[in-house]
Amino acid sequence: MSNNLHVIFGTGPVGLAIMDVLYEKGYRVRLVNRSGKTSEKLPAEVELFSGDLSDQEVAVKAAEGAVVLYNSLNPPYNKWAELFPTLQANAIAAAEASNAKLAVIDNLYLYGEPNCQPMTENTLHNAHTKKGKVRAQMAQDLMAAHKAGRVQVVVGRASDFVGPRVMQSTLGGDFVFKTAVAGKPARVVGDVDQPHSYTYMPDIGRALVTLAENEDAFGQVWHLPTPPAISTQKTLEMIYDAAGHPLKMQVAPKWLLRLMGFFNSDAAEMVEMVYEFEQPFTIDDSKFVNRFGWQATELDVAIKETVA
C-alpha cells in the first residue's frame, strides 16, 4: 500500500466512489464525516475520521498528512447558502495547512440557462438561481485560492448523478431506480422528451482521481466523462427495461412542487432547478476525453449495473 495519504471530505456517493478508486490503486485513504458512520461497511484499511467540518480546526486536523484532499461535501439543498461556502473555505484551509492538493467535485448550476447549447468549461457563468449563485461564488473563491498560491486546485464538474449509491438525484434510487425495480411509477419533472446529460457515479470517482494524479490538470476546470445525452423518456425506458418492467412514470408539474414546498423543504428547493429539464441540458466532456484518453461508461451499461 502506498504511503501517500488521500483524504476525502464527505462520505456520500461521490466520496465513496473516490474511495473505491483510491483503495483499488493501493493508496492510504481517510474518509471524514460528522457521524463517524457510513452507509456501508468500509475496507479494514480505510480510516474513518469523525468530526464537524464546519469547524476549521477540525477540518485542518482531519486533513493532517494528506497529499491530496478531495472535497465531496454536499449539505442539504435548503442549507446551501448557509453552510456550503464555510465548508469549502475550511477545505481550502485544511489543504493549505497540510500542503495537500485539492480536488473538488462541482456541478453545472453556475452556468444558468444553457439556451439549447452544450455546456463547455468556457460557458459563461450566468447563474439565475439561488443555488447557482452560491456555486458561482464558490467557484470564484476556489480559483482565487489557486491563483494566490495558497493551494493547488482542480475542479471536476458533472451533470446529474446516476449510479449505485445515488439516492437523491433526479435519477436516484429514491425517485427512479427503486421504483423501477418494484415496477412502480418513476417520479420525474419537466419535459421528458428533452435530451439531458447524466454522469455515472463510478466514472466521477475515477475521473477525480485521474485529475488529482496529473500535475497539469491543476488550476483548471474539467467536465467529467458523461455519456451522450438522450431524452429522459428514453433513459427511463432503458431503466425499466433493465428492471424487467414496462415504463410507468408520474411527471410532477411545477405548481405541484411549489405546493409540496410548503410542507417539504427539498421540494421547495427543487422548483428553481426545473429549468434544467424543460430544455436540452447537455455537457461537453471533450476536453477531458482528449487529454486523458478515456470515455464515459456507456449509458446502457451504467443503467444495468445500477439496476443490479
PDB file of C-alpha atoms in Angstrom:
ATOM      1  CA  MET A   1       0.000   0.000   0.000  1.00  0.00           C
ATOM      2  CA  SER A   2       1.299   3.482  -0.913  1.00  0.00           C
ATOM      3  CA  ASN A   3       2.322   5.779   1.954  1.00  0.00           C
ATOM      4  CA  ASN A   4       0.614   8.663   0.158  1.00  0.00           C
ATOM      5  CA  LEU A   5      -2.446   9.583   2.207  1.00  0.00           C
ATOM      6  CA  HIS A   6      -5.531  10.722   0.313  1.00  0.00           C
ATOM      7  CA  VAL A   7      -8.221  12.335   2.476  1.00  0.00           C
ATOM      8  CA  ILE A   8     -11.852  12.572   1.382  1.00  0.00           C
ATOM      9  CA  PHE A   9     -14.217  15.094   2.970  1.00  0.00           C
ATOM     10  CA  GLY A  10     -17.722  13.609   2.731  1.00  0.00           C
ATOM     11  CA  THR A  11     -18.989  10.020   2.571  1.00  0.00           C
ATOM     12  CA  GLY A  12     -21.904  10.405   0.168  1.00  0.00           C
ATOM     13  CA  PRO A  13     -21.917   8.669  -3.227  1.00  0.00           C
ATOM     14  CA  VAL A  14     -19.066  10.838  -4.598  1.00  0.00           C
ATOM     15  CA  GLY A  15     -16.823  10.337  -1.561  1.00  0.00           C
ATOM     16  CA  LEU A  16     -17.358   6.565  -1.636  1.00  0.00           C
ATOM     17  CA  ALA A  17     -16.780   6.422  -5.422  1.00  0.00           C
ATOM     18  CA  ILE A  18     -13.432   8.215  -4.929  1.00  0.00           C
ATOM     19  CA  MET A  19     -12.595   5.802  -2.101  1.00  0.00           C
ATOM     20  CA  ASP A  20     -13.263   2.774  -4.353  1.00  0.00           C
ATOM     21  CA  VAL A  21     -10.720   4.008  -6.914  1.00  0.00           C
ATOM     22  CA  LEU A  22      -8.059   5.054  -4.390  1.00  0.00           C
ATOM     23  CA  TYR A  23      -8.368   1.772  -2.479  1.00  0.00           C
ATOM     24  CA  GLU A  24      -8.054  -0.235  -5.690  1.00  0.00           C
ATOM     25  CA  LYS A  25      -4.903   1.736  -6.576  1.00  0.00           C
ATOM     26  CA  GLY A  26      -3.377   0.955  -3.189  1.00  0.00           C
ATOM     27  CA  TYR A  27      -3.375   4.452  -1.681  1.00  0.00           C
ATOM     28  CA  ARG A  28      -3.867   5.093   2.033  1.00  0.00           C
ATOM     29  CA  VAL A  29      -7.381   6.520   2.413  1.00  0.00           C
ATOM     30  CA  ARG A  30      -9.042   8.527   5.174  1.00  0.00           C
ATOM     31  CA  LEU A  31     -12.747   9.343   4.933  1.00  0.00           C
ATOM     32  CA  VAL A  32     -14.113  12.217   7.013  1.00  0.00           C
ATOM     33  CA  ASN A  33     -17.704  12.882   8.054  1.00  0.00           C
ATOM     34  CA  ARG A  34     -19.633  14.176  11.033  1.00  0.00           C
ATOM     35  CA  SER A  35     -21.293  10.974  12.237  1.00  0.00           C
ATOM     36  CA  GLY A  36     -18.393   8.527  12.118  1.00  0.00           C
ATOM     37  CA  LYS A  37     -20.698   6.111  10.266  1.00  0.00           C
ATOM     38  CA  THR A  38     -21.105   5.265   6.568  1.00  0.00           C
ATOM     39  CA  SER A  39     -23.911   3.741   4.536  1.00  0.00           C
ATOM     40  CA  GLU A  40     -21.849   0.582   4.002  1.00  0.00           C
ATOM     41  CA  LYS A  41     -19.018  -1.372   5.626  1.00  0.00           C
ATOM     42  CA  LEU A  42     -15.619   0.053   4.700  1.00  0.00           C
ATOM     43  CA  PRO A  43     -12.490  -1.986   3.876  1.00  0.00           C
ATOM     44  CA  ALA A  44     -10.443  -2.561   7.052  1.00  0.00           C
ATOM     45  CA  GLU A  45      -7.551  -0.461   5.709  1.00  0.00           C
ATOM     46  CA  VAL A  46      -9.707   2.642   5.174  1.00  0.00           C
ATOM     47  CA  GLU A  47      -9.654   5.070   8.101  1.00  0.00           C
ATOM     48  CA  LEU A  48     -12.844   6.897   9.131  1.00  0.00           C
ATOM     49  CA  PHE A  49     -12.376  10.201  10.942  1.00  0.00           C
ATOM     50  CA  SER A  50     -15.383  11.717  12.693  1.00  0.00           C
ATOM     51  CA  GLY A  51     -15.630  15.493  13.002  1.00  0.00           C
ATOM     52  CA  ASP A  52     -17.703  18.569  12.193  1.00  0.00           C
ATOM     53  CA  LEU A  53     -16.068  20.082   9.096  1.00  0.00           C
ATOM     54  CA  SER A  54     -17.870  23.392   9.612  1.00  0.00           C
ATOM     55  CA  ASP A  55     -15.216  23.905  12.317  1.00  0.00           C
ATOM     56  CA  GLN A  56     -11.960  24.940  10.622  1.00  0.00           C
ATOM     57  CA  GLU A  57      -9.726  23.466  13.341  1.00  0.00           C
ATOM     58  CA  VAL A  58     -11.444  20.101  12.940  1.00  0.00           C
ATOM     59  CA  ALA A  59     -11.072  20.273   9.140  1.00  0.00           C
ATOM     60  CA  VAL A  60      -7.336  21.052   9.444  1.00  0.00           C
ATOM     61  CA  LYS A  61      -6.840  18.137  11.880  1.00  0.00           C
ATOM     62  CA  ALA A  62      -8.840  15.776   9.626  1.00  0.00           C
ATOM     63  CA  ALA A  63      -6.571  16.536   6.656  1.00  0.00           C
ATOM     64  CA  GLU A  64      -3.258  16.163   8.520  1.00  0.00           C
ATOM     65  CA  GLY A  65      -0.697  14.265   6.470  1.00  0.00           C
ATOM     66  CA  ALA A  66      -2.696  14.357   3.224  1.00  0.00           C
ATOM     67  CA  VAL A  67      -1.011  14.673  -0.166  1.00  0.00           C
ATOM     68  CA  VAL A  68      -4.419  15.127  -1.821  1.00  0.00           C
ATOM     69  CA  LEU A  69      -7.665  16.319  -0.255  1.00  0.00           C
ATOM     70  CA  TYR A  70     -10.923  15.621  -2.112  1.00  0.00           C
ATOM     71  CA  ASN A  71     -13.873  17.841  -1.236  1.00  0.00           C
ATOM     72  CA  SER A  72     -17.113  15.948  -1.923  1.00  0.00           C
ATOM     73  CA  LEU A  73     -19.195  17.635   0.789  1.00  0.00           C
ATOM     74  CA  ASN A  74     -22.773  18.487  -0.138  1.00  0.00           C
ATOM     75  CA  PRO A  75     -25.009  19.970   2.569  1.00  0.00           C
ATOM     76  CA  PRO A  76     -28.811  19.681   2.371  1.00  0.00           C
ATOM     77  CA  TYR A  77     -30.307  21.691  -0.518  1.00  0.00           C
ATOM     78  CA  ASN A  78     -32.104  24.066   1.839  1.00  0.00           C
ATOM     79  CA  LYS A  79     -28.851  24.852   3.732  1.00  0.00           C
ATOM     80  CA  TRP A  80     -26.565  25.571   0.779  1.00  0.00           C
ATOM     81  CA  ALA A  81     -26.276  29.356   1.207  1.00  0.00           C
ATOM     82  CA  GLU A  82     -25.830  28.958   4.946  1.00  0.00           C
ATOM     83  CA  LEU A  83     -23.293  26.081   5.064  1.00  0.00           C
ATOM     84  CA  PHE A  84     -21.607  25.471   1.720  1.00  0.00           C
ATOM     85  CA  PRO A  85     -19.201  28.462   1.466  1.00  0.00           C
ATOM     86  CA  THR A  86     -17.882  27.793   5.008  1.00  0.00           C
ATOM     87  CA  LEU A  87     -17.371  24.087   4.306  1.00  0.00           C
ATOM     88  CA  GLN A  88     -15.402  24.957   1.170  1.00  0.00           C
ATOM     89  CA  ALA A  89     -13.346  27.662   2.938  1.00  0.00           C
ATOM     90  CA  ASN A  90     -12.446  25.069   5.592  1.00  0.00           C
ATOM     91  CA  ALA A  91     -11.446  22.517   2.935  1.00  0.00           C
ATOM     92  CA  ILE A  92      -9.147  25.135   1.346  1.00  0.00           C
ATOM     93  CA  ALA A  93      -7.643  25.968   4.756  1.00  0.00           C
ATOM     94  CA  ALA A  94      -7.169  22.256   5.536  1.00  0.00           C
ATOM     95  CA  ALA A  95      -5.419  21.591   2.205  1.00  0.00           C
ATOM     96  CA  GLU A  96      -3.234  24.665   2.706  1.00  0.00           C
ATOM     97  CA  ALA A  97      -2.230  23.604   6.239  1.00  0.00           C
ATOM     98  CA  SER A  98      -1.261  20.091   5.036  1.00  0.00           C
ATOM     99  CA  ASN A  99       0.336  21.364   1.821  1.00  0.00           C
ATOM    100  CA  ALA A 100      -2.071  18.999   0.051  1.00  0.00           C
ATOM    101  CA  LYS A 101      -3.505  19.382  -3.430  1.00  0.00           C
ATOM    102  CA  LEU A 102      -7.264  19.977  -3.513  1.00  0.00           C
ATOM    103  CA  ALA A 103      -9.621  18.167  -5.910  1.00  0.00           C
ATOM    104  CA  VAL A 104     -13.255  19.324  -5.887  1.00  0.00           C
ATOM    105  CA  ILE A 105     -16.500  17.985  -7.341  1.00  0.00           C
ATOM    106  CA  ASP A 106     -18.790  20.685  -8.767  1.00  0.00           C
ATOM    107  CA  ASN A 107     -21.992  20.735 -10.801  1.00  0.00           C
ATOM    108  CA  LEU A 108     -23.427  22.825 -13.658  1.00  0.00           C
ATOM    109  CA  TYR A 109     -25.709  25.191 -11.730  1.00  0.00           C
ATOM    110  CA  LEU A 110     -23.357  28.172 -12.080  1.00  0.00           C
ATOM    111  CA  TYR A 111     -23.872  28.271 -15.883  1.00  0.00           C
ATOM    112  CA  GLY A 112     -27.571  29.065 -15.580  1.00  0.00           C
ATOM    113  CA  GLU A 113     -29.793  28.647 -18.660  1.00  0.00           C
ATOM    114  CA  PRO A 114     -27.873  26.700 -21.341  1.00  0.00           C
ATOM    115  CA  ASN A 115     -30.047  28.166 -24.152  1.00  0.00           C
ATOM    116  CA  CYS A 116     -30.021  24.828 -26.009  1.00  0.00           C
ATOM    117  CA  GLN A 117     -26.190  24.865 -26.256  1.00  0.00           C
ATOM    118  CA  PRO A 118     -23.921  22.106 -24.870  1.00  0.00           C
ATOM    119  CA  MET A 119     -22.092  23.418 -21.792  1.00  0.00           C
ATOM    120  CA  THR A 120     -18.286  23.558 -22.028  1.00  0.00           C
ATOM    121  CA  GLU A 121     -15.704  24.656 -19.469  1.00  0.00           C
ATOM    122  CA  ASN A 122     -15.758  28.066 -21.215  1.00  0.00           C
ATOM    123  CA  THR A 123     -19.525  28.580 -20.921  1.00  0.00           C
ATOM    124  CA  LEU A 124     -20.213  31.895 -19.187  1.00  0.00           C
ATOM    125  CA  HIS A 125     -21.235  31.792 -15.539  1.00  0.00           C
ATOM    126  CA  ASN A 126     -24.745  33.181 -15.735  1.00  0.00           C
ATOM    127  CA  ALA A 127     -26.473  31.715 -12.691  1.00  0.00           C
ATOM    128  CA  HIS A 128     -30.054  32.892 -12.164  1.00  0.00           C
ATOM    129  CA  THR A 129     -30.974  30.574  -9.268  1.00  0.00           C
ATOM    130  CA  LYS A 130     -30.146  30.909  -5.587  1.00  0.00           C
ATOM    131  CA  LYS A 131     -28.109  27.681  -5.576  1.00  0.00           C
ATOM    132  CA  GLY A 132     -26.423  28.563  -8.877  1.00  0.00           C
ATOM    133  CA  LYS A 133     -25.230  31.874  -7.433  1.00  0.00           C
ATOM    134  CA  VAL A 134     -23.804  30.089  -4.366  1.00  0.00           C
ATOM    135  CA  ARG A 135     -21.932  27.710  -6.682  1.00  0.00           C
ATOM    136  CA  ALA A 136     -20.669  30.565  -8.876  1.00  0.00           C
ATOM    137  CA  GLN A 137     -19.213  32.411  -5.882  1.00  0.00           C
ATOM    138  CA  MET A 138     -17.642  29.210  -4.569  1.00  0.00           C
ATOM    139  CA  ALA A 139     -16.055  28.513  -7.975  1.00  0.00           C
ATOM    140  CA  GLN A 140     -14.596  32.021  -7.955  1.00  0.00           C
ATOM    141  CA  ASP A 141     -13.248  31.563  -4.410  1.00  0.00           C
ATOM    142  CA  LEU A 142     -11.601  28.247  -5.333  1.00  0.00           C
ATOM    143  CA  MET A 143      -9.725  29.652  -8.313  1.00  0.00           C
ATOM    144  CA  ALA A 144      -8.770  32.766  -6.303  1.00  0.00           C
ATOM    145  CA  ALA A 145      -7.134  30.463  -3.711  1.00  0.00           C
ATOM    146  CA  HIS A 146      -5.258  28.688  -6.520  1.00  0.00           C
ATOM    147  CA  LYS A 147      -4.111  31.922  -8.189  1.00  0.00           C
ATOM    148  CA  ALA A 148      -2.972  33.345  -4.843  1.00  0.00           C
ATOM    149  CA  GLY A 149      -0.714  30.285  -4.427  1.00  0.00           C
ATOM    150  CA  ARG A 150      -2.492  29.133  -1.261  1.00  0.00           C
ATOM    151  CA  VAL A 151      -3.342  25.701  -2.628  1.00  0.00           C
ATOM    152  CA  GLN A 152      -3.257  23.778  -5.925  1.00  0.00           C
ATOM    153  CA  VAL A 153      -6.873  23.269  -7.011  1.00  0.00           C
ATOM    154  CA  VAL A 154      -8.511  21.136  -9.695  1.00  0.00           C
ATOM    155  CA  VAL A 155     -12.281  21.099 -10.295  1.00  0.00           C
ATOM    156  CA  GLY A 156     -14.337  18.336 -11.896  1.00  0.00           C
ATOM    157  CA  ARG A 157     -17.882  19.226 -12.987  1.00  0.00           C
ATOM    158  CA  ALA A 158     -20.563  16.611 -13.524  1.00  0.00           C
ATOM    159  CA  SER A 159     -24.172  16.672 -14.645  1.00  0.00           C
ATOM    160  CA  ASP A 160     -26.974  14.983 -12.688  1.00  0.00           C
ATOM    161  CA  PHE A 161     -25.704  11.846 -10.967  1.00  0.00           C
ATOM    162  CA  VAL A 162     -26.750   8.315 -11.850  1.00  0.00           C
ATOM    163  CA  GLY A 163     -25.398   5.066 -10.464  1.00  0.00           C
ATOM    164  CA  PRO A 164     -25.014   2.818  -7.434  1.00  0.00           C
ATOM    165  CA  ARG A 165     -25.416   4.605  -4.061  1.00  0.00           C
ATOM    166  CA  VAL A 166     -27.114   7.608  -5.750  1.00  0.00           C
ATOM    167  CA  MET A 167     -30.457   8.104  -3.981  1.00  0.00           C
ATOM    168  CA  GLN A 168     -31.425  11.777  -4.061  1.00  0.00           C
ATOM    169  CA  SER A 169     -30.571  12.804  -7.657  1.00  0.00           C
ATOM    170  CA  THR A 170     -33.344  13.128 -10.262  1.00  0.00           C
ATOM    171  CA  LEU A 171     -32.456   9.613 -11.496  1.00  0.00           C
ATOM    172  CA  GLY A 172     -31.615   8.453  -7.975  1.00  0.00           C
ATOM    173  CA  GLY A 173     -32.802   5.291  -6.299  1.00  0.00           C
ATOM    174  CA  ASP A 174     -35.442   7.087  -4.259  1.00  0.00           C
ATOM    175  CA  PHE A 175     -37.174   8.565  -7.327  1.00  0.00           C
ATOM    176  CA  VAL A 176     -36.481   6.147 -10.183  1.00  0.00           C
ATOM    177  CA  PHE A 177     -34.341   3.025  -9.720  1.00  0.00           C
ATOM    178  CA  LYS A 178     -36.028   1.545  -6.623  1.00  0.00           C
ATOM    179  CA  THR A 179     -39.432   2.263  -8.125  1.00  0.00           C
ATOM    180  CA  ALA A 180     -38.390   0.698 -11.454  1.00  0.00           C
ATOM    181  CA  VAL A 181     -37.200  -2.484  -9.721  1.00  0.00           C
ATOM    182  CA  ALA A 182     -40.519  -2.600  -7.833  1.00  0.00           C
ATOM    183  CA  GLY A 183     -42.473  -1.956 -11.063  1.00  0.00           C
ATOM    184  CA  LYS A 184     -43.915   1.277  -9.645  1.00  0.00           C
ATOM    185  CA  PRO A 185     -44.084   4.686 -11.419  1.00  0.00           C
ATOM    186  CA  ALA A 186     -40.927   6.824 -11.561  1.00  0.00           C
ATOM    187  CA  ARG A 187     -41.297  10.395 -10.270  1.00  0.00           C
ATOM    188  CA  VAL A 188     -39.868  12.970 -12.681  1.00  0.00           C
ATOM    189  CA  VAL A 189     -40.114  16.685 -13.506  1.00  0.00           C
ATOM    190  CA  GLY A 190     -40.032  18.829 -16.639  1.00  0.00           C
ATOM    191  CA  ASP A 191     -40.271  17.797 -20.303  1.00  0.00           C
ATOM    192  CA  VAL A 192     -39.195  14.148 -20.576  1.00  0.00           C
ATOM    193  CA  ASP A 193     -38.647  14.493 -24.351  1.00  0.00           C
ATOM    194  CA  GLN A 194     -35.696  16.898 -23.916  1.00  0.00           C
ATOM    195  CA  PRO A 195     -32.145  15.493 -24.031  1.00  0.00           C
ATOM    196  CA  HIS A 196     -30.436  15.515 -20.640  1.00  0.00           C
ATOM    197  CA  SER A 197     -26.898  14.533 -19.592  1.00  0.00           C
ATOM    198  CA  TYR A 198     -26.413  12.139 -16.679  1.00  0.00           C
ATOM    199  CA  THR A 199     -22.937  11.385 -15.273  1.00  0.00           C
ATOM    200  CA  TYR A 200     -22.217   7.888 -13.931  1.00  0.00           C
ATOM    201  CA  MET A 201     -21.001   7.812 -10.330  1.00  0.00           C
ATOM    202  CA  PRO A 202     -18.114   5.299 -10.750  1.00  0.00           C
ATOM    203  CA  ASP A 203     -16.830   7.463 -13.645  1.00  0.00           C
ATOM    204  CA  ILE A 204     -16.912  10.505 -11.339  1.00  0.00           C
ATOM    205  CA  GLY A 205     -14.711   8.711  -8.790  1.00  0.00           C
ATOM    206  CA  ARG A 206     -12.270   7.532 -11.452  1.00  0.00           C
ATOM    207  CA  ALA A 207     -12.121  10.943 -13.154  1.00  0.00           C
ATOM    208  CA  LEU A 208     -11.482  12.919  -9.951  1.00  0.00           C
ATOM    209  CA  VAL A 209      -8.599  10.601  -9.036  1.00  0.00           C
ATOM    210  CA  THR A 210      -7.258  10.902 -12.612  1.00  0.00           C
ATOM    211  CA  LEU A 211      -7.261  14.695 -12.268  1.00  0.00           C
ATOM    212  CA  ALA A 212      -5.571  14.559  -8.856  1.00  0.00           C
ATOM    213  CA  GLU A 213      -2.796  12.335 -10.249  1.00  0.00           C
ATOM    214  CA  ASN A 214      -1.902  14.707 -13.089  1.00  0.00           C
ATOM    215  CA  GLU A 215       0.054  17.865 -12.299  1.00  0.00           C
ATOM    216  CA  ASP A 216      -1.037  19.642 -15.494  1.00  0.00           C
ATOM    217  CA  ALA A 217      -4.734  19.287 -14.587  1.00  0.00           C
ATOM    218  CA  PHE A 218      -4.481  21.746 -11.675  1.00  0.00           C
ATOM    219  CA  GLY A 219      -5.618  25.333 -11.962  1.00  0.00           C
ATOM    220  CA  GLN A 220      -8.334  24.211 -14.381  1.00  0.00           C
ATOM    221  CA  VAL A 221     -11.963  23.095 -14.564  1.00  0.00           C
ATOM    222  CA  TRP A 222     -12.777  19.797 -16.296  1.00  0.00           C
ATOM    223  CA  HIS A 223     -16.155  18.427 -17.348  1.00  0.00           C
ATOM    224  CA  LEU A 224     -16.117  14.787 -16.268  1.00  0.00           C
ATOM    225  CA  PRO A 225     -16.781  11.972 -18.774  1.00  0.00           C
ATOM    226  CA  THR A 226     -20.512  11.785 -19.434  1.00  0.00           C
ATOM    227  CA  PRO A 227     -22.388   9.606 -21.958  1.00  0.00           C
ATOM    228  CA  PRO A 228     -24.024  11.341 -24.961  1.00  0.00           C
ATOM    229  CA  ALA A 229     -27.328  12.901 -23.888  1.00  0.00           C
ATOM    230  CA  ILE A 230     -30.607  11.272 -24.829  1.00  0.00           C
ATOM    231  CA  SER A 231     -34.122  12.175 -23.708  1.00  0.00           C
ATOM    232  CA  THR A 232     -35.184  11.444 -20.145  1.00  0.00           C
ATOM    233  CA  GLN A 233     -38.041   9.378 -21.617  1.00  0.00           C
ATOM    234  CA  LYS A 234     -35.546   7.096 -23.437  1.00  0.00           C
ATOM    235  CA  THR A 235     -33.347   6.900 -20.345  1.00  0.00           C
ATOM    236  CA  LEU A 236     -36.360   5.832 -18.249  1.00  0.00           C
ATOM    237  CA  GLU A 237     -37.342   3.233 -20.880  1.00  0.00           C
ATOM    238  CA  MET A 238     -33.820   1.752 -20.622  1.00  0.00           C
ATOM    239  CA  ILE A 239     -34.031   1.667 -16.810  1.00  0.00           C
ATOM    240  CA  TYR A 240     -37.423  -0.062 -16.737  1.00  0.00           C
ATOM    241  CA  ASP A 241     -36.336  -2.476 -19.471  1.00  0.00           C
ATOM    242  CA  ALA A 242     -33.256  -3.418 -17.400  1.00  0.00           C
ATOM    243  CA  ALA A 243     -35.505  -3.832 -14.347  1.00  0.00           C
ATOM    244  CA  GLY A 244     -37.853  -6.113 -16.317  1.00  0.00           C
ATOM    245  CA  HIS A 245     -40.929  -3.874 -16.096  1.00  0.00           C
ATOM    246  CA  PRO A 246     -42.858  -1.653 -18.547  1.00  0.00           C
ATOM    247  CA  LEU A 247     -42.223   2.060 -18.053  1.00  0.00           C
ATOM    248  CA  LYS A 248     -44.575   3.893 -15.699  1.00  0.00           C
ATOM    249  CA  MET A 249     -43.986   7.483 -14.695  1.00  0.00           C
ATOM    250  CA  GLN A 250     -45.557  10.422 -12.919  1.00  0.00           C
ATOM    251  CA  VAL A 251     -44.435  13.831 -14.179  1.00  0.00           C
ATOM    252  CA  ALA A 252     -44.759  16.384 -11.376  1.00  0.00           C
ATOM    253  CA  PRO A 253     -45.805  19.819 -12.698  1.00  0.00           C
ATOM    254  CA  LYS A 254     -44.095  22.896 -11.255  1.00  0.00           C
ATOM    255  CA  TRP A 255     -47.221  24.021  -9.392  1.00  0.00           C
ATOM    256  CA  LEU A 256     -47.303  20.698  -7.536  1.00  0.00           C
ATOM    257  CA  LEU A 257     -43.642  21.103  -6.492  1.00  0.00           C
ATOM    258  CA  ARG A 258     -44.464  24.611  -5.266  1.00  0.00           C
ATOM    259  CA  LEU A 259     -47.397  23.254  -3.287  1.00  0.00           C
ATOM    260  CA  MET A 260     -45.278  20.410  -1.848  1.00  0.00           C
ATOM    261  CA  GLY A 261     -42.665  23.038  -0.962  1.00  0.00           C
ATOM    262  CA  PHE A 262     -44.941  24.366   1.770  1.00  0.00           C
ATOM    263  CA  PHE A 263     -44.550  21.016   3.537  1.00  0.00           C
ATOM    264  CA  ASN A 264     -41.181  19.771   2.264  1.00  0.00           C
ATOM    265  CA  SER A 265     -38.083  21.991   2.077  1.00  0.00           C
ATOM    266  CA  ASP A 266     -36.378  19.739  -0.528  1.00  0.00           C
ATOM    267  CA  ALA A 267     -39.361  20.069  -2.895  1.00  0.00           C
ATOM    268  CA  ALA A 268     -39.297  23.847  -2.381  1.00  0.00           C
ATOM    269  CA  GLU A 269     -35.612  23.947  -3.336  1.00  0.00           C
ATOM    270  CA  MET A 270     -36.209  21.768  -6.413  1.00  0.00           C
ATOM    271  CA  VAL A 271     -38.593  24.288  -8.050  1.00  0.00           C
ATOM    272  CA  GLU A 272     -35.863  26.693  -9.186  1.00  0.00           C
ATOM    273  CA  MET A 273     -33.893  23.850 -10.816  1.00  0.00           C
ATOM    274  CA  VAL A 274     -36.733  22.561 -13.048  1.00  0.00           C
ATOM    275  CA  TYR A 275     -35.393  24.724 -15.941  1.00  0.00           C
ATOM    276  CA  GLU A 276     -32.723  22.015 -16.439  1.00  0.00           C
ATOM    277  CA  PHE A 277     -35.472  19.615 -17.510  1.00  0.00           C
ATOM    278  CA  GLU A 278     -37.508  21.993 -19.675  1.00  0.00           C
ATOM    279  CA  GLN A 279     -34.895  22.336 -22.460  1.00  0.00           C
ATOM    280  CA  PRO A 280     -31.852  20.454 -23.792  1.00  0.00           C
ATOM    281  CA  PHE A 281     -29.362  20.190 -20.905  1.00  0.00           C
ATOM    282  CA  THR A 282     -26.138  18.688 -22.209  1.00  0.00           C
ATOM    283  CA  ILE A 283     -22.487  18.641 -21.186  1.00  0.00           C
ATOM    284  CA  ASP A 284     -19.419  18.622 -23.454  1.00  0.00           C
ATOM    285  CA  ASP A 285     -16.692  16.391 -21.942  1.00  0.00           C
ATOM    286  CA  SER A 286     -14.288  16.529 -24.914  1.00  0.00           C
ATOM    287  CA  LYS A 287     -11.560  18.434 -23.036  1.00  0.00           C
ATOM    288  CA  PHE A 288     -11.204  15.585 -20.514  1.00  0.00           C
ATOM    289  CA  VAL A 289     -11.569  12.797 -23.093  1.00  0.00           C
ATOM    290  CA  ASN A 290      -8.947  14.364 -25.396  1.00  0.00           C
ATOM    291  CA  ARG A 291      -6.440  14.881 -22.563  1.00  0.00           C
ATOM    292  CA  PHE A 292      -6.843  11.610 -20.635  1.00  0.00           C
ATOM    293  CA  GLY A 293      -7.962   9.258 -23.399  1.00  0.00           C
ATOM    294  CA  TRP A 294     -10.913   7.515 -21.813  1.00  0.00           C
ATOM    295  CA  GLN A 295     -14.652   7.986 -22.210  1.00  0.00           C
ATOM    296  CA  ALA A 296     -17.685   7.642 -20.006  1.00  0.00           C
ATOM    297  CA  THR A 297     -19.227   4.234 -19.353  1.00  0.00           C
ATOM    298  CA  GLU A 298     -21.977   3.718 -21.937  1.00  0.00           C
ATOM    299  CA  LEU A 299     -25.365   4.646 -20.524  1.00  0.00           C
ATOM    300  CA  ASP A 300     -26.945   1.215 -21.065  1.00  0.00           C
ATOM    301  CA  VAL A 301     -24.047  -0.427 -19.162  1.00  0.00           C
ATOM    302  CA  ALA A 302     -24.320   2.163 -16.372  1.00  0.00           C
ATOM    303  CA  ILE A 303     -28.065   1.527 -16.110  1.00  0.00           C
ATOM    304  CA  LYS A 304     -27.692  -2.277 -15.981  1.00  0.00           C
ATOM    305  CA  GLU A 305     -25.020  -2.003 -13.269  1.00  0.00           C
ATOM    306  CA  THR A 306     -27.183   0.379 -11.243  1.00  0.00           C
ATOM    307  CA  VAL A 307     -30.305  -1.818 -11.533  1.00  0.00           C
ATOM    308  CA  ALA A 308     -28.205  -4.815 -10.426  1.00  0.00           C
TER     309      ALA A 308
END
